[in-house]
Every structure is written in structure tokens, then in C-alpha cells.
CSV table of C-alpha atoms and ligand atoms in Angstrom, one decimal:
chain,number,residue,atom,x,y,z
A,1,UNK,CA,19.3,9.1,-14.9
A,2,UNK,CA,18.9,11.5,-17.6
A,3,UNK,CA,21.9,12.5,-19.6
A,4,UNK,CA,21.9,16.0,-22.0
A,5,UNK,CA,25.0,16.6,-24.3
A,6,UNK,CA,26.2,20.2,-24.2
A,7,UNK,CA,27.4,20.7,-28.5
A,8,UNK,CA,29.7,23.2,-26.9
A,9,UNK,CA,33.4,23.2,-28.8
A,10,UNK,CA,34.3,20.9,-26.6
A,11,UNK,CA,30.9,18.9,-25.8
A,12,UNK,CA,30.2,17.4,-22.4
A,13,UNK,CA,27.4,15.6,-20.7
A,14,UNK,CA,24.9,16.9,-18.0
A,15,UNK,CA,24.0,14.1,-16.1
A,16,UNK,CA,20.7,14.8,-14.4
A,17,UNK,CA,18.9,12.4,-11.5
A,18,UNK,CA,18.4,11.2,-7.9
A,19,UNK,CA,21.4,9.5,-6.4
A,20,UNK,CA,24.1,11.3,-8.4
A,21,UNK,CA,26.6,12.8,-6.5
A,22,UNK,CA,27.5,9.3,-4.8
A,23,UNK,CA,28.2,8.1,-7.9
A,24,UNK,CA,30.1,11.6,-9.5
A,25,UNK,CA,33.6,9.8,-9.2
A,26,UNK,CA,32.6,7.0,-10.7
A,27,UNK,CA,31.2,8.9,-13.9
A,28,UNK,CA,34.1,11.3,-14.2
A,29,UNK,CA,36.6,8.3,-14.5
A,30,UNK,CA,35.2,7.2,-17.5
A,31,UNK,CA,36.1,9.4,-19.1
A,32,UNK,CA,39.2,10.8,-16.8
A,33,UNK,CA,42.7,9.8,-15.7
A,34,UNK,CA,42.6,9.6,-12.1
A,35,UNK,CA,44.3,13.4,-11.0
A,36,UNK,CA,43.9,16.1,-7.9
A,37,UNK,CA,40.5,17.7,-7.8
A,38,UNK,CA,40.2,21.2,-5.8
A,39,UNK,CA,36.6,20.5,-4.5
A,40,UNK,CA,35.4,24.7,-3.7
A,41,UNK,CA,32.1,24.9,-2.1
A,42,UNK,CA,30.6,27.5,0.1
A,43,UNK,CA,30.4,27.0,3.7
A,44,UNK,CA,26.6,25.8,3.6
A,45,UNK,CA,26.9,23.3,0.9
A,46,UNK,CA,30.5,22.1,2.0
A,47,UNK,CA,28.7,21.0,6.0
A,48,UNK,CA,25.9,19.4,3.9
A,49,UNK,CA,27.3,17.3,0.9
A,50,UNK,CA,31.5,18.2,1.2
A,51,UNK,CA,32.4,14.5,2.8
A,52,UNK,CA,29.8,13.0,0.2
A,53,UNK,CA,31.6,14.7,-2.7
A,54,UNK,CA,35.2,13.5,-1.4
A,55,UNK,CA,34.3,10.6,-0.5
A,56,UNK,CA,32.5,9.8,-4.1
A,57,UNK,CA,36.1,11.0,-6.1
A,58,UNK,CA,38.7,9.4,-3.2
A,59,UNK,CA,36.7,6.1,-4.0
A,60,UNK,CA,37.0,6.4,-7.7
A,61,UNK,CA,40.6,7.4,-7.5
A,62,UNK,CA,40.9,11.1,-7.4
A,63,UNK,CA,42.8,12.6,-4.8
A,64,UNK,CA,40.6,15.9,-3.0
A,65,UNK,CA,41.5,18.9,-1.5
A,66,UNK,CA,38.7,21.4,-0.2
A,67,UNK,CA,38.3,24.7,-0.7
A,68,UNK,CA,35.4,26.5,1.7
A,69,UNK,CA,34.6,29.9,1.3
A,70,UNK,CA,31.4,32.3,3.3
A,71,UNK,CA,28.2,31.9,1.1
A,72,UNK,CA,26.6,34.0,-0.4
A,73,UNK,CA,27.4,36.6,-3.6
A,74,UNK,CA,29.2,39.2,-1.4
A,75,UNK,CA,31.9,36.0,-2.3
A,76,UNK,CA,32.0,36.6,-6.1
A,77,UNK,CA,34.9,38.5,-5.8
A,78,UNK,CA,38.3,39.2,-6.8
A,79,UNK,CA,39.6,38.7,-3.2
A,80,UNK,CA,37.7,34.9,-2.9
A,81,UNK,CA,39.2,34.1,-6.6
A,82,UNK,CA,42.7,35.0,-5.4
A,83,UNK,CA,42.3,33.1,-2.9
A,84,UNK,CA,40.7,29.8,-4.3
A,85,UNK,CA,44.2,30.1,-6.9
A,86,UNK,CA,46.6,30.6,-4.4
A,87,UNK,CA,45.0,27.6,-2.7
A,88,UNK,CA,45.7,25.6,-5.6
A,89,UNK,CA,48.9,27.0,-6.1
A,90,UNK,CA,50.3,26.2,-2.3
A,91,UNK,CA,49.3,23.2,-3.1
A,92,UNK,CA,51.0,22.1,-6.5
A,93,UNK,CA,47.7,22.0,-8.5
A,94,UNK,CA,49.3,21.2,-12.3
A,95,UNK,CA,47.6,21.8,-15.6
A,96,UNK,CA,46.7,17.9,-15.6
A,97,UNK,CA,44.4,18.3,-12.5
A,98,UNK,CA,41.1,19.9,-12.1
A,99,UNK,CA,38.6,21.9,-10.3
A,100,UNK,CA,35.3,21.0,-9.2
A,101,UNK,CA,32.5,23.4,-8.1
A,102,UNK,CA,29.9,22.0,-5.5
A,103,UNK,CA,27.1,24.2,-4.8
A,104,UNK,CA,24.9,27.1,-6.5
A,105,UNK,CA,25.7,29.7,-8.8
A,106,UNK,CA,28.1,31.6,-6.7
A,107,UNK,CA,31.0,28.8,-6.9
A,108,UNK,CA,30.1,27.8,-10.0
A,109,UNK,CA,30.9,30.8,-11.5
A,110,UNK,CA,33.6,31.9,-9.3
A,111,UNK,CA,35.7,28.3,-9.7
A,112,UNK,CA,35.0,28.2,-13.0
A,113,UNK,CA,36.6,31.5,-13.6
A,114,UNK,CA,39.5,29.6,-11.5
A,115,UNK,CA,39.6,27.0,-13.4
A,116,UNK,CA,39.8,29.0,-16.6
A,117,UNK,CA,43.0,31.0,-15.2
A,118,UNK,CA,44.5,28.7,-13.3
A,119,UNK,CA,48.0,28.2,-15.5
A,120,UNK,CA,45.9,29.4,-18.5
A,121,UNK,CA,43.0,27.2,-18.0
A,122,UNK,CA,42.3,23.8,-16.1
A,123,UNK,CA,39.3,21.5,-16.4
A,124,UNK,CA,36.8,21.2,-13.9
A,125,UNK,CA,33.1,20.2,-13.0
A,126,UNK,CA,29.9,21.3,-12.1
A,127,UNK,CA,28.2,19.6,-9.2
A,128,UNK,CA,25.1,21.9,-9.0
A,129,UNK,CA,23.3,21.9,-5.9
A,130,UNK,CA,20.6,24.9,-6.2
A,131,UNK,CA,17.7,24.6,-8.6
A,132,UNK,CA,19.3,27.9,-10.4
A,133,UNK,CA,22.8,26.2,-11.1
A,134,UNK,CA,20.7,22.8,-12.2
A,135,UNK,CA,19.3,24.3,-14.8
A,136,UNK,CA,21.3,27.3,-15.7
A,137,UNK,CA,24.7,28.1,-14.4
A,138,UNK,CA,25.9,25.2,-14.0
A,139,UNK,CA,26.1,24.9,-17.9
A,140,UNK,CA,27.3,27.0,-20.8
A,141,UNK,CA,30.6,27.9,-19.7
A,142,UNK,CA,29.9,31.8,-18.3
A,143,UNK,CA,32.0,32.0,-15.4
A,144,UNK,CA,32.8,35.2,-13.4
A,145,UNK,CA,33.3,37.6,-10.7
A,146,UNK,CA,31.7,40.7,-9.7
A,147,UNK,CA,33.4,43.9,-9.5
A,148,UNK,CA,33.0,47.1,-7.3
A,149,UNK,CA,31.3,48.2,-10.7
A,150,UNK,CA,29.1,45.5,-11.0
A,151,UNK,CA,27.7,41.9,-11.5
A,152,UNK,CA,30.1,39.7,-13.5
A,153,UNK,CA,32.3,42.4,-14.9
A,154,UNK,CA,35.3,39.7,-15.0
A,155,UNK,CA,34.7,36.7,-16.3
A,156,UNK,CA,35.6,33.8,-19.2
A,157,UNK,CA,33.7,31.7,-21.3
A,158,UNK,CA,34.9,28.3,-20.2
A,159,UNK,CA,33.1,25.2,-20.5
A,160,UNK,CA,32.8,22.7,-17.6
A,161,UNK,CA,33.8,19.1,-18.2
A,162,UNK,CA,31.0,17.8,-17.3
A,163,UNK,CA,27.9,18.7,-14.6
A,164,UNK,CA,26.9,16.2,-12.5
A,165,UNK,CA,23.0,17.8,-11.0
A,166,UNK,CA,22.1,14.9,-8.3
A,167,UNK,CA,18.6,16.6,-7.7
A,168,UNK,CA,18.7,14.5,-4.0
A,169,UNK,CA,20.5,17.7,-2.9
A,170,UNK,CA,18.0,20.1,-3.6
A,171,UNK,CA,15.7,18.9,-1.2
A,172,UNK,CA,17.6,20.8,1.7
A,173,UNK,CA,17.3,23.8,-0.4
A,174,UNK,CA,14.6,26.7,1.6
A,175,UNK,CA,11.9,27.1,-0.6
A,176,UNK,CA,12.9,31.0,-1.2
A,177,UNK,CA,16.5,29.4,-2.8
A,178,UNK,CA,14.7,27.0,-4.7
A,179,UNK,CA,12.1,29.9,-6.0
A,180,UNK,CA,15.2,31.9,-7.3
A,181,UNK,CA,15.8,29.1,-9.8
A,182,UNK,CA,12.2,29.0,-10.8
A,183,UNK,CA,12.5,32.5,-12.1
A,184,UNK,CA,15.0,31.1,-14.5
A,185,UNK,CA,13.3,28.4,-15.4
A,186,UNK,CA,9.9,30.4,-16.0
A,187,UNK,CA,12.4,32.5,-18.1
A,188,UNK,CA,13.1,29.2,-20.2
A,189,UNK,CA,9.5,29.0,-20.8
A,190,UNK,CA,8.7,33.0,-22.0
A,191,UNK,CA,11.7,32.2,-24.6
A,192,UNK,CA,11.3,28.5,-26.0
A,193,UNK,CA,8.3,26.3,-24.5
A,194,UNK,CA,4.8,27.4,-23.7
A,195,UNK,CA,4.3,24.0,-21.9
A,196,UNK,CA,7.2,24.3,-19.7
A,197,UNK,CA,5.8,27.7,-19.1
A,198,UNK,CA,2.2,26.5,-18.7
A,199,UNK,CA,3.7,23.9,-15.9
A,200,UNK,CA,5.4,26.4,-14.2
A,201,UNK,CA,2.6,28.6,-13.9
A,202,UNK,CA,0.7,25.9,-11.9
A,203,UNK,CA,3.1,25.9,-9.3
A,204,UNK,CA,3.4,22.8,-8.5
A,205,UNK,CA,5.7,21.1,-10.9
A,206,UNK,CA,8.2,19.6,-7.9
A,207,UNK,CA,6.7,16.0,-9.3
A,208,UNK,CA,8.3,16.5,-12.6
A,209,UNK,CA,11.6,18.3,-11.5
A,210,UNK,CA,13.8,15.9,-13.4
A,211,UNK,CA,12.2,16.3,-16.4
A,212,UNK,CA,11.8,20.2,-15.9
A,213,UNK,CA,15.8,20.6,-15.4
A,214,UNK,CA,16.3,18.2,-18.3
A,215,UNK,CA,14.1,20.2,-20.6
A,216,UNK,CA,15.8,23.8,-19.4
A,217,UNK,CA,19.2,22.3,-19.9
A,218,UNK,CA,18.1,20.9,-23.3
A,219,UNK,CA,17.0,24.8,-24.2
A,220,UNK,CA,20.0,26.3,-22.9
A,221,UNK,CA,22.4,24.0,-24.5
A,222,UNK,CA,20.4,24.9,-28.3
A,223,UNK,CA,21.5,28.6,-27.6
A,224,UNK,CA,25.0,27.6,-26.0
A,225,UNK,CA,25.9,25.5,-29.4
A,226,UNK,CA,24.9,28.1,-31.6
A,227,UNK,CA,26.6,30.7,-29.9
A,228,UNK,CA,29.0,30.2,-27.0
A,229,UNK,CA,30.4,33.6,-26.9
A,230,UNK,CA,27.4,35.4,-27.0
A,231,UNK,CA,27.5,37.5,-29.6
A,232,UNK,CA,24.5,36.9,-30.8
A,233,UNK,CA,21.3,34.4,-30.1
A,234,UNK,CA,22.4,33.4,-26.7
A,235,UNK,CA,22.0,36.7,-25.7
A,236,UNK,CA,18.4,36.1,-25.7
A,237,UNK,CA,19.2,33.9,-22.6
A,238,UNK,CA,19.6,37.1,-20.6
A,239,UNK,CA,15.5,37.9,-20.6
A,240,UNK,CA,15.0,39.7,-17.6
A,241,UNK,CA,18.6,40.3,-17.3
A,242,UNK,CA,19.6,43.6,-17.6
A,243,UNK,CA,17.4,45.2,-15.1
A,244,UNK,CA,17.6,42.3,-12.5
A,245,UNK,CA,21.6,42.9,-12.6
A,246,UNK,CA,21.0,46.4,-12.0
A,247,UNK,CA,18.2,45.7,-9.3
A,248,UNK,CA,21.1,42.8,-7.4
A,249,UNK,CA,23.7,45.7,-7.4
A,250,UNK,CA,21.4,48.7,-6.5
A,251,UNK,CA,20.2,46.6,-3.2
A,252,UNK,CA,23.7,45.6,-2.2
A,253,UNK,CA,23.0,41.7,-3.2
A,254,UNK,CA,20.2,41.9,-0.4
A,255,UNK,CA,17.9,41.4,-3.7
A,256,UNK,CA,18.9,37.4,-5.4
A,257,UNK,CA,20.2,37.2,-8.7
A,258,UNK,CA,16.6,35.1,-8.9
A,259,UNK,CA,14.3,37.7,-7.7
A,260,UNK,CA,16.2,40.5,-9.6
A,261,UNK,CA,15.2,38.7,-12.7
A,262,UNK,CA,11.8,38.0,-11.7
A,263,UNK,CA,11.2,41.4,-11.7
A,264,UNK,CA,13.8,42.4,-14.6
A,265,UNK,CA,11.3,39.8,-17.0
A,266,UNK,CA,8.0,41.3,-15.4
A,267,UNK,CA,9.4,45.1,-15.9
A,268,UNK,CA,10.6,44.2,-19.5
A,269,UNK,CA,7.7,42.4,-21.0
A,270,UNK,CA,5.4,45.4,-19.6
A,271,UNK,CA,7.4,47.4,-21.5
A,272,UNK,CA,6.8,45.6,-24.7
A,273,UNK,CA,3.2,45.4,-24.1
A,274,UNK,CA,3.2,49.0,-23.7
A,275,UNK,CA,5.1,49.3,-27.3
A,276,UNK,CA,2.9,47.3,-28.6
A,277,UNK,CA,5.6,44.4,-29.4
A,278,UNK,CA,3.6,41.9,-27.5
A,279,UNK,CA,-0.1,42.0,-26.0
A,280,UNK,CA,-0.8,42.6,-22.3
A,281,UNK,CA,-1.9,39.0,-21.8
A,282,UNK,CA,1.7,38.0,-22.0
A,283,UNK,CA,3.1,40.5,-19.6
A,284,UNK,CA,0.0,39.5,-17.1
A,285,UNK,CA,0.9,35.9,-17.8
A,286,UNK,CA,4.5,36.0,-17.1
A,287,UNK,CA,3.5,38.0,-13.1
A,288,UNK,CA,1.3,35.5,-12.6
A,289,UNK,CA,3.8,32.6,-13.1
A,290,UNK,CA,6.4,34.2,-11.2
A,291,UNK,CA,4.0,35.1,-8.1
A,292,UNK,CA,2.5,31.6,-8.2
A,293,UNK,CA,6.2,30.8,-7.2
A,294,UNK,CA,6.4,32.8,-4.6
A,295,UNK,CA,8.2,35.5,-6.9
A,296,UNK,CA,8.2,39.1,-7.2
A,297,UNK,CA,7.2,41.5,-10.2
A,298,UNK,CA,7.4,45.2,-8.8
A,299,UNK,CA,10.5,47.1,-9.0
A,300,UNK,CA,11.4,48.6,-5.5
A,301,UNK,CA,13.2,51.2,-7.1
A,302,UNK,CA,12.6,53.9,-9.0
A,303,UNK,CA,14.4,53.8,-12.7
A,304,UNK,CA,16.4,57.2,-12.3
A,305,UNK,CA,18.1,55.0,-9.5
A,306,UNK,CA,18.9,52.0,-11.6
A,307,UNK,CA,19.4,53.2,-15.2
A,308,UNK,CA,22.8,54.6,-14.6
A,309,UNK,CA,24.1,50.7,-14.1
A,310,UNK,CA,22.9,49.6,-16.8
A,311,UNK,CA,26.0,51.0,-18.7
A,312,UNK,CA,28.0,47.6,-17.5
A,313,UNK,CA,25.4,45.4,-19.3
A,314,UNK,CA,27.7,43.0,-21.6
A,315,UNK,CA,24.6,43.7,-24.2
A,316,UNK,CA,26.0,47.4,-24.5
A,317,UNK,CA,27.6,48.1,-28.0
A,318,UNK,CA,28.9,51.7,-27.4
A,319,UNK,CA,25.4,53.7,-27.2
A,320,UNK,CA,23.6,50.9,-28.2
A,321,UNK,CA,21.8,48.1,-26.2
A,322,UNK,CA,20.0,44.9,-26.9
A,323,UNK,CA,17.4,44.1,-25.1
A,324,UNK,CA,15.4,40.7,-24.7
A,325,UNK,CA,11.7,41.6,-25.2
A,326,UNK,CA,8.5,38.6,-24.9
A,327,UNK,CA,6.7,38.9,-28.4
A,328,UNK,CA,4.6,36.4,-26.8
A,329,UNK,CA,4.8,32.7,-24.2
A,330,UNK,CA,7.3,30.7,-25.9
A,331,UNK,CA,8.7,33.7,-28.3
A,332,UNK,CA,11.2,36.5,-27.4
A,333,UNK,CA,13.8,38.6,-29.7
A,334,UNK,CA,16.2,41.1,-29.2
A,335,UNK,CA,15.3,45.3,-30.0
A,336,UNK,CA,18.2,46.8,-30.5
A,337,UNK,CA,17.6,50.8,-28.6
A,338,UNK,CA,19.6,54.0,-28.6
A,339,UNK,CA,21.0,53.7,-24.8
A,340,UNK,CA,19.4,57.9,-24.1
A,341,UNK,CA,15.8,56.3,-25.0
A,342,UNK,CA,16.4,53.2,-22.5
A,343,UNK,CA,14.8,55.1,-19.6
A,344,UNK,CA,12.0,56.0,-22.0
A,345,UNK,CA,11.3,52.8,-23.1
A,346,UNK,CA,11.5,51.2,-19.6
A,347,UNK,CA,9.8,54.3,-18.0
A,348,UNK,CA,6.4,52.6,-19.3
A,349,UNK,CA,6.5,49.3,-16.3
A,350,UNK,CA,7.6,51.5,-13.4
A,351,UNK,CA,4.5,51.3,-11.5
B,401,NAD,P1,24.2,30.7,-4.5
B,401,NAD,O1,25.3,29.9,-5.1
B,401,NAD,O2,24.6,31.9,-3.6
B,401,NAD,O3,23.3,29.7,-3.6
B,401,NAD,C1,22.2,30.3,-2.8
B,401,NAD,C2,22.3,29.8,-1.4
B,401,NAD,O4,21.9,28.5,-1.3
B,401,NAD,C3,23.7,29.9,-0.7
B,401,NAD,O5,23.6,30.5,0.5
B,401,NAD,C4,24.1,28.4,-0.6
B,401,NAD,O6,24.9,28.1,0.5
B,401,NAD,C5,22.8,27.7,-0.4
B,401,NAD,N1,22.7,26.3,-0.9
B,401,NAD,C6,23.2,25.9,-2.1
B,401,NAD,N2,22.8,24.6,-2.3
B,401,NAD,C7,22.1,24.2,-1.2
B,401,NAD,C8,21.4,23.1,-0.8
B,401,NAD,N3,21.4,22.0,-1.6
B,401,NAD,N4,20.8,23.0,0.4
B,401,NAD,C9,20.7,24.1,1.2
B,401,NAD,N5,21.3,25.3,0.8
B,401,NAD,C10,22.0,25.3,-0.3
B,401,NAD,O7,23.1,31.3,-5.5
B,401,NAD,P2,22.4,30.7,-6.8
B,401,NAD,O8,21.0,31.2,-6.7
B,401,NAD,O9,22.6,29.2,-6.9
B,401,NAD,O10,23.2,31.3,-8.0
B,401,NAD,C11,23.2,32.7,-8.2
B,401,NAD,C12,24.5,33.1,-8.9
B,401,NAD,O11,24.5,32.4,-10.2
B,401,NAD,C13,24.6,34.6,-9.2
B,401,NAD,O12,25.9,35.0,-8.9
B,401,NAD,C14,24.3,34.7,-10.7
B,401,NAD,O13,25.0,35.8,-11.3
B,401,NAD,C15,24.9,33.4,-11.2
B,401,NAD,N6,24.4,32.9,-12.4
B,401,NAD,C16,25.3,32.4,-13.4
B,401,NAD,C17,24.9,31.9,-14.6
B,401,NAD,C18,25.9,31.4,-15.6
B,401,NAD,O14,25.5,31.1,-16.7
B,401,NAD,N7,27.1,31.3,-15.2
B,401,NAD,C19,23.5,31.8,-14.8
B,401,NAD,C20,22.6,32.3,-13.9
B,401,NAD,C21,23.1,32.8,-12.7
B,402,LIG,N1,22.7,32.9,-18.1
B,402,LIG,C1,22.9,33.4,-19.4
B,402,LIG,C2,23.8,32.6,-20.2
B,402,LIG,O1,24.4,31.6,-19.8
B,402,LIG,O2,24.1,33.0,-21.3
């Protein structure tokens, strides 16, 4: 087992190996009080690893109720947060017990944001179980909804307690799920490690999984402890970002959060090649290492269809916007843009 430490304001451990979740109860007792723990997982991940999860807390000491919900992000909602707190409520959740969010990205972020208004905040944990929430959501403390308006438009920072990422359960994932995290993780690469990147453009780096989630973690927790609110460096976490939210909402959520930012990092560094803030190579680099994973780089859609959402991006100061550019593998900053050039600027990658 690998363990990562999180320097958020509150520090935590990311526990990352084979075998884990079994053991989850266990871990969190020592350093928890045994208390109630509102397990939320989708209905997918509750059939496959729900009696595993209560099973591992019950034994430990904790006492589990479960919370199931549709999959999917057309569950990131208002309606499916209201629900998950009333469900503690009827149930006489206090401020001593926690949460616990088993499964990808969706309930992470939606029990997390739970968890943060629950009574004014309640701790809970991470039990990632999709490549994506191994080595991204899981951590860092963004929860959120979506609103009618757009991905993650409600939201809190709040950090997790701890994250316990038993990589056993991602072999059930299908191999499209599992790509959706490998768009993040390539992203990890364009910003902080060629090598990571390098590995990831072979393809075939499911030998070394453990050591590629540890090393993804490692990167995001260097941006989280520097910055937790992102107002600043951890912005640059959102490469690929801004379009690939735009691109989830324009296709109704049929589009992944993972392939929107597939695309959102291919579109963007064509852009800075063609501004001449990074070379060519870089962009071609980056579409190569996403289609060797089985990910896409063209934009379905045309930009007068999408630039209009981009006024929701958090990055949007007024009629300003940040944007994460590649200067080259390894290296990315932000360009700060006036938001009526934005369609100029991006107008250069729509192919
Ligand atoms: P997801 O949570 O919807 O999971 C994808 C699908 O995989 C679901 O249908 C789920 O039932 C299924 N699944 C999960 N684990 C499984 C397993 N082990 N075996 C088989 N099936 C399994 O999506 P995701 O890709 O994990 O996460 C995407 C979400 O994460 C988006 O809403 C995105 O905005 C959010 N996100 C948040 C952060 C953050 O920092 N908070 C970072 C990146 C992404
Ligand atoms: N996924 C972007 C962040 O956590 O900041």
C-alpha cells in the first residue's frame, strides 16, 4: 500500500493499493471514534462493492446506512443532494457522524457537497472506484452540483477525511470508464511530468497503475497545498477544462466529463501552437496520447455553439478569463484573455 499526504488545512492521507476497501474500516478507526457513516453510492457501484463497504466499517465499528442513487451525471443535481440530506436527516445523522462517498466522480462530488452542508459541514470519505476519482476527484476537496446553467455551478471546497482508492475495484470498470480517467491523468503529465506523460502515451501503462495514481495524486496534492481555493496555481489543474465543460453541457452529458476534456486539452494546446506559445510538436503529442487511449481530440461542435457557456467558467473574472495553455510536455501557465477575443483565440483548433 502506498500512502500520499494531502498538506491541505486540514491534511489527510490517500491510501492507494490492492485489497483496500476490505480493510477501509479498519484504517478510518485509527484515527476515528467509532460513529454513523451514510455510505451514498450510485446504483452500479452500490450492486458491485456496497455489502463490501458496510461490511468493512460494521466490522470496524461504524454503524452504515446506504444511500443509492441512478448513475450517471444527469444525478449531480440539486434534486439528488436534497435528497441524500433529507436521508440523513430522517435518520438523525449528527454533526459527530460522517459521510462516505463510494464510487466515481459523480458521488464524490455530490456527497461531498452533502457532507460540507450537512449542519454546516460533516466529515466524510472518499472511496474512489473509477480511475478518474482515483487520481483526481477523489482529492482536493472540490465538491459540487450541476445546475440548469451548468457543470458545477454549486459547490464547496471541502476536504475529505481521508480517500481510501482500493485499485481491485477498478478492474470491473469498461475500458471506455477507465479511458475517461486517463484523460486526466495524461492531463497530469502536459502540466508536471514528461515521464508520466511519456508512459501514458504508450498506452499500456495498466502494469504500473499504482504507481501512476500515486504519482497523479502526489501532483495534485502540490497544487491543492498551495492553493485550495483556487485562486490562483491550482487553476492550472483545470487544462482542458473550460471547453470540455462546455462540450459535457452542450451534448446533454451524452459527451464524459473525460472525453470533454480530451478534446478541451487537444483544442487548447492547438490553440497555443497556433499563437506561437508552444510548438506544434506539443499539441501533436498531446492527440496522440489521448487517441492511444482510446480518446478523442476533434470538437463535434462548432465554437459559435459552445462559446456562449463558457461565461459560467469559475476562471471568469468579469470580462476576463484564464486560460490553461501547454508551453510544452511537462509545462503549462495561465494567459489571462479579454472574454470578446476568446472565440478568436480558440477559433484557430476548430478543424
Ligand atoms: P461517474 O462517477 O459517473 O462514474 C462513471 C460510471 O462508472 C458510472 O456509471 C458508475 O456507475 C460506473 N462505475 C464506477 N465505478 C465502477 C466500477 N468500479 N466498476 C464498474 N462501473 C463503475 O464518473 P467519473 O468519470 O468517475 O467522474 C466524473 C465526474 O467527476 C464529473 O461530474 C466531473 O465533473 C467530476 N470531477 C470532479 C473533480 C473534483 O476535483 N471534484 C475532478 C474531476 C472530475
Ligand atoms: N479538478 C480540478 C481541481 O481539483 O482543481
Amino acid at each position: 500500500m502506498e500512502t500520499d499526504n494531502i498538506q491541505a488545512a486540514r491534511p489527510y492521507k490517500v491510501h492507494i493499493g490492492r485489497g483496500i476497501l476490505p480493510k477501509a474500516g479498519e484504517l478510518l478507526r485509527q484515527n476515528h471514534k467509532p460513529c454513523r457513516i451514510m455510505l451514498a453510492a450510485d446504483d452500479t457501484v452500490d450492486a458491485l462493492y456496497g455489502d463490501t463497504a458496510v461490511e468493512a466499517l460494521e466490522k470496524a465499528g461504524f454503524s452504515v446506512c446506504r444511500h443509492v442513487f441512478a448513475h450517471g451525471e444527469a444525478s449531480k443535481n440539486m434534486e439528488q443532494l436534497s435528497r441524500l440530506l433529507e436521508h440523513m436527516a430522517a435518520e438523525g445523522f449528527s454533526r459527530s457522524d460522517m459521510a462516505a462517498a463510494l464510487g466515481g466522480g459523480v458521488t464524490g462530488d455530490l456527497t461531498g457537497f452533502a457532507a460540507a452542508v450537512y449542519q454546516r459541514g460533516i466529515e466524510y470519505i472518499q472511496l474512489p472506484t473509477t480511475f478518474l476519482a482515483a487520481i483526481d476527484s477523489s482529492v482536493g476537496g472540490k465538491t459540487a452540483v450541476d445546475l440548469p446553467q451548468g457543470k458545477n455551478q454549486a459547490g464547496a471546497f471541502w476536504q475529505p477525511s481521508a480517500v481510501f482508492c482500493d485499485i481491485d475495484t477498478l478492474d470491473t470498470l469498461p475500458a471506455e470508464i477507465f479511458a475517461d480517467g486517463t484523460a486526466e491523468a495524461v492531463k497530469y503529465g502536459v502540466l508536471a511530468d514528461a515521464e508520466l506523460f511519456a508512459l501514458l502515451s504508450s498506452g499500456d501503462f495498466k502494469s504500473e497503475l499504482a504507481a501512476v495514481i500515486s504519482r497523479c495524486v502526489e501532483i495534485k496534492g502540490i497544487f491543492v497545498a498551495e492553493d485550495e481555493q483556487d485562486k490562483g496555481k491550482r487553476q492550472m489543474l483545470n487544462l482542458g477544462h473550460t471547453l470540455g465543460h462546455c462540450i459535457e453541457q452542450y451534448s446533454n452529458y451524452s459527451i464524459s466529463h473525460g472525453r470533454g476534456v480530451a478534446i478541451g486539452m487537444s483544442v487548447i494546446a492547438h490553440c497555443s501552437a497556433a499563437a506561437g506559445y508552444c510548438g506544434r510538436d506539443t499539441a501533436e503529442a498531446i492527440d496522440k496520447a489521448l487517441t492511444a487511449n482510446g480518446l478523442p481530440v476533434l470538437c463535434p461542435y462548432a465554437i459559435e455553439d459552445i462559446a456562449g457557456l463558457i461565461q459560467n467558467d469559475k476562471k471568469r473574472r468579469g470580462d476576463r478569463i484564464s486560460l490553461v495553455i501547454p508551453a510544452a510536455i511537462g509545462e503549462c501557465r495561465l494567459l489571462d484573455i479579454p472574454m470578446n477575443e476568446l472565440s478568436g483565440f480558440l477559433a484557430a483548433a476548430f478543424r
